[in-house]
Short mmCIF file of C-alpha atoms in Angstrom, two decimals:
data_model
loop_
_atom_site.label_atom_id
_atom_site.label_comp_id
_atom_site.label_asym_id
_atom_site.label_seq_id
_atom_site.Cartn_x
_atom_site.Cartn_y
_atom_site.Cartn_z
CA MET N 1 10.91 15.97 -17.45
CA ASP N 2 12.77 13.53 -14.90
CA ASP N 3 16.00 14.38 -15.52
CA LEU N 4 18.08 16.37 -12.68
CA SER N 5 18.96 19.95 -13.24
CA GLU N 6 21.80 21.91 -11.62
CA GLU N 7 18.90 24.85 -10.77
CA GLU N 8 16.53 22.43 -9.33
CA ALA N 9 18.10 19.14 -8.24
CA GLY N 10 16.08 16.22 -7.48
CA TYR N 11 12.71 14.67 -8.59
CA GLY N 12 9.42 16.37 -7.90
CA ILE N 13 6.54 14.22 -7.01
CA GLY N 14 4.49 14.49 -10.31
CA ALA N 15 7.68 12.89 -11.80
CA VAL N 16 8.28 10.25 -9.35
CA ALA N 17 4.55 9.37 -9.56
CA ARG N 18 4.84 9.08 -13.19
CA ARG N 19 7.99 7.00 -12.83
CA LEU N 20 6.73 4.36 -10.36
CA GLY N 21 2.81 4.59 -11.69
CA VAL N 22 2.04 5.32 -8.08
CA PRO N 23 -0.54 8.53 -7.47
CA ALA N 24 0.96 11.38 -5.71
CA PRO N 25 -1.42 11.51 -2.92
CA THR N 26 -0.15 7.83 -2.37
CA LEU N 27 3.27 8.93 -2.30
CA ARG N 28 2.28 11.65 0.32
CA THR N 29 0.72 8.60 2.35
CA TRP N 30 3.98 6.61 2.56
CA ASN N 31 5.81 9.87 3.49
CA LEU N 32 3.70 10.95 6.44
CA ARG N 33 2.69 7.28 7.59
CA TYR N 34 5.89 5.35 7.09
CA GLY N 35 8.65 7.96 6.60
CA ILE N 36 9.57 7.28 3.11
CA GLY N 37 9.57 10.41 1.31
CA PRO N 38 11.79 13.36 0.00
CA SER N 39 14.87 13.82 1.61
CA ARG N 40 16.30 16.92 0.23
CA ARG N 41 14.97 20.68 -0.66
CA SER N 42 15.43 22.58 -3.81
CA PRO N 43 17.09 26.16 -3.78
CA GLY N 44 13.40 27.40 -3.93
CA GLY N 45 12.48 25.43 -0.86
CA HIS N 46 10.44 22.82 -2.72
CA ARG N 47 10.74 18.84 -1.24
CA ARG N 48 12.63 16.85 -3.73
CA TYR N 49 13.48 13.10 -3.98
CA ASP N 50 16.91 12.25 -4.77
CA ALA N 51 18.03 8.77 -6.27
CA GLY N 52 18.39 7.16 -3.30
CA ASP N 53 14.81 8.02 -2.45
CA LEU N 54 13.66 7.06 -5.70
CA ARG N 55 15.33 3.63 -5.20
CA ARG N 56 13.77 3.11 -1.87
CA LEU N 57 10.13 3.99 -3.30
CA GLU N 58 11.00 1.45 -6.26
CA GLU N 59 11.72 -0.98 -3.90
CA MET N 60 8.65 -0.37 -1.79
CA ASN N 61 6.53 -0.44 -4.73
CA ARG N 62 8.05 -3.88 -5.72
CA LEU N 63 7.45 -5.31 -2.59
CA ILE N 64 3.76 -4.20 -2.29
CA HIS N 65 2.80 -5.35 -5.95
CA ALA N 66 4.42 -8.93 -4.62
CA GLY N 67 2.17 -9.04 -1.65
CA VAL N 68 4.01 -7.49 1.21
CA ALA N 69 1.94 -5.26 3.55
CA PRO N 70 3.06 -1.66 3.04
CA ALA N 71 4.20 -1.01 6.55
CA GLU N 72 6.57 -4.19 6.30
CA ALA N 73 7.47 -3.24 2.48
CA ALA N 74 8.52 0.74 3.73
CA ARG N 75 10.72 -0.79 6.55
CA GLU N 76 12.53 -2.97 4.50
CA ALA N 77 12.67 -0.36 1.83
CA LEU N 78 14.03 2.26 4.41
CA ARG N 79 16.95 -0.47 5.06
CA LEU N 80 18.41 -0.10 1.60
CA ARG N 81 21.42 2.19 2.91
CA PRO N 82 23.60 3.87 0.11
CA SER N 83 26.53 1.90 1.43
CA GLU N 84 24.92 -1.20 0.98
CA THR N 85 22.88 -1.19 -2.22
CA GLY N 86 23.93 -1.37 -5.76
CA ARG N 87 22.76 1.06 -8.81
CA ASP N 88 19.76 -0.56 -8.97
CA GLY N 89 18.74 -0.10 -5.04
CA MET N 90 19.49 -3.77 -4.30
CA THR N 91 21.71 -5.66 -2.28
CA GLU N 92 24.60 -7.82 -3.96
CA ASP N 93 22.63 -10.95 -3.57
CA GLY N 94 19.73 -8.98 -5.62
CA GLY N 95 17.40 -9.03 -2.75
CA PRO N 96 16.29 -6.18 -0.09
CA ASP N 97 18.73 -5.54 2.46
CA VAL N 98 16.75 -7.36 5.53
CA ARG N 99 18.43 -7.82 8.91
CA ALA N 100 15.89 -7.08 11.62
CA PRO N 101 14.01 -9.99 13.06
CA VAL N 102 10.13 -10.34 12.08
CA ARG N 103 7.66 -11.05 14.70
CA GLN N 104 5.67 -14.05 14.39
CA VAL N 105 2.18 -14.14 13.09
CA PRO N 106 0.21 -16.60 15.38
CA SER N 107 -2.42 -18.90 13.98
CA PRO N 108 -5.92 -18.39 14.72
CA ALA N 109 -5.94 -21.22 17.12
CA MET N 110 -2.94 -19.77 18.93
CA LEU N 111 -4.43 -16.13 19.04
CA ALA N 112 -7.83 -17.78 20.28
CA ARG N 113 -6.09 -19.42 22.90
CA SER N 114 -4.17 -16.34 23.94
CA ALA N 115 -7.43 -14.55 23.99
CA SER N 116 -9.23 -17.10 25.99
CA VAL N 117 -6.71 -16.49 29.02
CA LEU N 118 -7.27 -12.68 28.42
CA ASP N 119 -3.50 -12.30 27.47
CA SER N 120 -3.75 -8.96 26.14
CA PRO N 121 -0.16 -8.36 25.30
CA THR N 122 0.22 -11.43 23.50
CA VAL N 123 -3.38 -10.59 21.25
CA ALA N 124 -2.09 -7.13 20.54
CA ASP N 125 1.51 -8.24 19.38
CA GLY N 126 -0.06 -11.24 17.12
CA VAL N 127 -2.47 -8.73 15.69
CA ARG N 128 -0.20 -6.10 14.88
CA ALA N 129 2.37 -8.68 13.62
CA ALA N 130 -0.19 -9.69 11.26
CA LEU N 131 -1.15 -6.39 10.09
CA ASP N 132 2.70 -5.46 9.34
CA ARG N 133 3.30 -8.61 7.60
CA TYR N 134 0.47 -9.45 5.52
CA GLY N 135 -1.92 -6.09 5.51
CA VAL N 136 -5.41 -5.42 6.56
CA ARG N 137 -7.33 -7.71 4.31
CA TRP N 138 -5.39 -10.56 4.83
CA THR N 139 -5.55 -10.07 8.77
CA TRP N 140 -8.99 -9.59 8.55
CA HIS N 141 -10.22 -12.69 6.65
CA GLN N 142 -7.28 -15.13 7.79
CA LEU N 143 -6.95 -14.02 11.24
CA VAL N 144 -9.69 -11.97 12.83
CA LEU N 145 -12.78 -13.37 11.86
CA PRO N 146 -11.60 -16.82 12.31
CA VAL N 147 -10.87 -15.90 15.77
CA PHE N 148 -13.99 -14.53 16.58
CA GLU N 149 -15.73 -17.67 14.84
CA ALA N 150 -13.32 -19.70 17.33
CA ILE N 151 -14.54 -17.62 20.20
CA THR N 152 -18.57 -18.22 19.24
CA ARG N 153 -18.25 -21.65 18.32
CA LYS N 154 -16.17 -22.72 21.70
CA ASP N 155 -18.29 -20.11 23.86
CA LEU N 156 -15.74 -18.65 25.66
CA GLY N 157 -17.84 -15.86 26.75
CA ILE N 158 -18.33 -12.23 26.43
CA ASP N 159 -15.14 -11.08 28.46
CA VAL N 160 -12.99 -12.87 25.66
CA GLU N 161 -14.91 -11.43 22.98
CA HIS N 162 -14.52 -8.08 24.12
CA LEU N 163 -10.86 -8.36 25.20
CA PHE N 164 -10.16 -9.60 21.61
CA SER N 165 -12.25 -6.58 20.05
CA ASN N 166 -10.48 -4.08 21.89
CA GLN N 167 -6.90 -5.35 21.02
CA VAL N 168 -7.96 -5.56 17.17
CA LEU N 169 -9.60 -2.02 17.21
CA ALA N 170 -6.50 -0.40 19.07
CA ALA N 171 -4.38 -2.08 16.14
CA LEU N 172 -6.83 -0.83 13.59
CA GLN N 173 -7.18 2.99 14.76
CA PRO N 174 -3.81 4.06 13.92
CA LEU N 175 -4.05 3.04 10.30
CA VAL N 176 -7.24 5.30 9.62
CA GLU N 177 -5.38 8.71 10.45
CA PRO N 178 -6.33 10.55 7.54
CA PRO N 179 -3.60 11.83 5.05
CA ARG N 180 -2.94 15.55 5.07
CA LEU N 181 -3.37 16.19 1.18
CA ASP N 182 -2.67 19.19 -0.67
CA THR N 183 -5.94 19.20 -2.22
CA PRO N 184 -8.70 18.19 -0.29
CA ALA N 185 -10.64 15.21 -1.30
CA ARG N 186 -14.26 14.10 -0.80
CA PRO N 187 -13.75 11.91 2.06
CA VAL N 188 -15.54 8.54 2.63
CA LEU N 189 -17.65 8.79 5.57
CA LEU N 190 -18.18 5.43 7.90
CA ALA N 191 -20.47 5.10 10.73
CA CYS N 192 -22.42 2.51 12.54
CA ALA N 193 -26.24 2.24 12.51
CA GLU N 194 -27.93 4.24 15.64
CA ASP N 195 -27.22 2.18 18.83
CA GLU N 196 -25.08 -0.29 16.75
CA GLN N 197 -21.91 -0.99 18.87
CA HIS N 198 -19.91 -3.50 16.59
CA SER N 199 -17.68 -1.00 14.91
CA LEU N 200 -14.60 -3.36 13.86
CA PRO N 201 -15.93 -3.66 10.58
CA ILE N 202 -16.12 -0.16 9.72
CA TYR N 203 -12.23 0.47 10.94
CA ALA N 204 -11.21 -2.40 8.92
CA LEU N 205 -12.76 -0.96 5.74
CA ALA N 206 -11.37 2.51 6.61
CA ALA N 207 -7.69 0.89 7.14
CA VAL N 208 -7.91 -0.91 3.73
CA LEU N 209 -8.92 2.55 2.01
CA THR N 210 -6.43 4.48 4.00
CA VAL N 211 -3.32 2.30 3.71
CA GLU N 212 -3.76 0.53 0.45
CA ARG N 213 -5.70 3.02 -1.90
CA ALA N 214 -4.88 6.46 -0.06
CA VAL N 215 -8.47 7.46 0.14
CA GLU N 216 -9.40 9.66 2.66
CA THR N 217 -11.91 8.49 5.31
CA ARG N 218 -13.62 9.78 8.31
CA VAL N 219 -14.96 7.51 10.81
CA LEU N 220 -17.65 8.25 13.17
CA GLY N 221 -17.56 4.86 15.33
CA ALA N 222 -20.04 3.18 17.13
CA ARG N 223 -23.72 4.12 18.09
CA THR N 224 -24.03 7.26 15.65
CA PRO N 225 -27.51 8.67 15.48
CA TYR N 226 -28.59 9.17 12.13
CA SER N 227 -29.15 13.06 12.95
CA ALA N 228 -25.40 13.27 13.59
CA LEU N 229 -24.49 11.11 10.63
CA ALA N 230 -26.88 13.72 8.52
CA ASP N 231 -24.95 16.68 10.26
CA ALA N 232 -21.37 15.08 9.40
CA MET N 233 -22.59 14.78 5.68
CA ARG N 234 -23.55 18.33 5.19
CA ARG N 235 -20.22 19.43 6.86
CA LEU N 236 -17.83 17.06 4.74
CA GLY N 237 -19.65 16.55 1.51
CA PRO N 238 -18.51 12.96 1.24
CA ALA N 239 -18.49 11.01 -1.64
CA VAL N 240 -19.74 7.65 -0.17
CA VAL N 241 -21.48 7.05 2.99
CA PHE N 242 -21.07 3.57 4.11
CA VAL N 243 -23.15 2.54 7.10
CA TRP N 244 -22.77 -0.79 9.24
CA SER N 245 -25.50 -3.01 11.01
CA GLN N 246 -24.52 -5.98 12.93
CA GLN N 247 -27.64 -6.90 14.79
CA ASP N 248 -31.18 -7.02 13.85
CA SER N 249 -32.28 -4.34 16.46
CA THR N 250 -30.36 -1.95 14.20
CA GLY N 251 -31.25 -2.69 10.94
CA ASP N 252 -34.22 -0.64 10.38
CA PRO N 253 -33.39 0.75 6.95
CA ALA N 254 -36.10 3.27 7.00
CA PRO N 255 -33.94 6.52 8.44
CA LEU N 256 -31.49 5.96 5.74
CA SER N 257 -34.40 7.74 3.22
CA ALA N 258 -33.84 10.93 5.38
CA LEU N 259 -30.19 11.28 4.94
CA PRO N 260 -29.69 14.45 3.22
CA SER N 261 -29.35 14.62 -0.63
CA LEU N 262 -25.76 16.40 -1.52
CA ARG N 263 -24.51 18.12 -4.76
CA PRO N 264 -22.49 16.52 -5.96
CA THR N 265 -24.33 13.26 -4.66
CA ALA N 266 -22.90 10.83 -2.16
CA ARG N 267 -23.38 7.03 -2.63
CA VAL N 268 -24.84 5.16 0.06
CA VAL N 269 -23.53 1.77 1.21
CA VAL N 270 -24.46 -0.28 3.54
CA GLY N 271 -23.05 -3.39 5.17
CA GLY N 272 -23.59 -6.13 8.07
CA PRO N 273 -26.22 -9.01 8.81
CA GLY N 274 -28.71 -6.86 10.47
CA TRP N 275 -30.01 -4.64 7.89
CA TRP N 276 -33.89 -5.38 7.06
CA ASP N 277 -35.05 -5.90 3.61
CA GLY N 278 -36.91 -2.92 2.01
CA LEU N 279 -33.38 -0.58 1.45
CA PRO N 280 -34.27 2.62 0.02
CA ARG N 281 -33.61 3.27 -3.63
CA GLY N 282 -30.04 3.95 -4.56
CA VAL N 283 -28.58 2.29 -1.36
CA THR N 284 -26.20 -0.70 -2.18
CA ARG N 285 -25.97 -3.36 0.03
CA VAL N 286 -22.61 -5.27 0.13
CA SER N 287 -21.70 -8.55 2.23
CA THR N 288 -17.95 -8.44 2.34
CA LEU N 289 -14.73 -6.32 2.93
CA ASP N 290 -13.77 -6.67 -0.71
CA ALA N 291 -17.41 -5.88 -2.11
CA ALA N 292 -17.27 -2.79 -0.05
CA VAL N 293 -13.86 -1.65 -1.08
CA SER N 294 -15.14 -2.23 -4.85
CA GLN N 295 -17.98 -0.06 -4.45
CA VAL N 296 -16.30 2.63 -2.75
CA MET N 297 -13.50 2.66 -5.31
CA GLU N 298 -15.94 2.57 -8.12
CA ALA N 299 -17.75 5.77 -6.67
CA LEU N 300 -14.89 7.55 -6.57
CA ALA N 301 -13.52 6.67 -10.11
#
């Protein structure tokens, strides 16, 4: 089924998905987000992958499995020009054709120093460099959280915390734009508890789900009234609802009991240190980004 024919030259997305072991929705996300997709059309007007497209996708997939962030993997794969690659899509020395310089990823101490003097451009460049090179999870655990810890430990001030938060949020928001899938999927709905202002964790989770797992997400953001969350649930019919509470003042679990019951059902997951004891039955609490991702993927399986 993967062979090319004269009538329908190229590979369809189903054939490419089977060959690479990558779900078709993920291939569509790579095309929309990174511009690595089919470059030709069949006589019938269908988008088709040619041999060069397939080589680039194979290289991107290989790099991602080697731990490279999807954005950087796509850039490196797209640099594999036909005149510079062998039949297997690699350069003569056996590696990807990489010539562009890579922006330096700062250490947490370096990034905290930049934030402490309110150097927004340097903070923004450092966060984006980390996201591009290592992905959302690494950036969150190895850079963002340590910088917040340093800001708090050294008492650098609310102005420094807000500047850093704003730059991280600006870097994460473009990553959570939902892919336009051919087949509508039940999304994951993410919101902060009512009156909760700390929204970075839900954007980090949404970015991981969107970029790494090709999961459709909708982020309502900070200070989401429970009535608005309930309305969004009825409109979207999400598979999972994730609610974040950072502060004790926003962690009353009682309003969760009033969220609507959907058919098919939606799993409710909460995260953050603000939640009080006494969560309603059926609500799952997580304490880490990885645990939140696992709960969502389990619900979607």
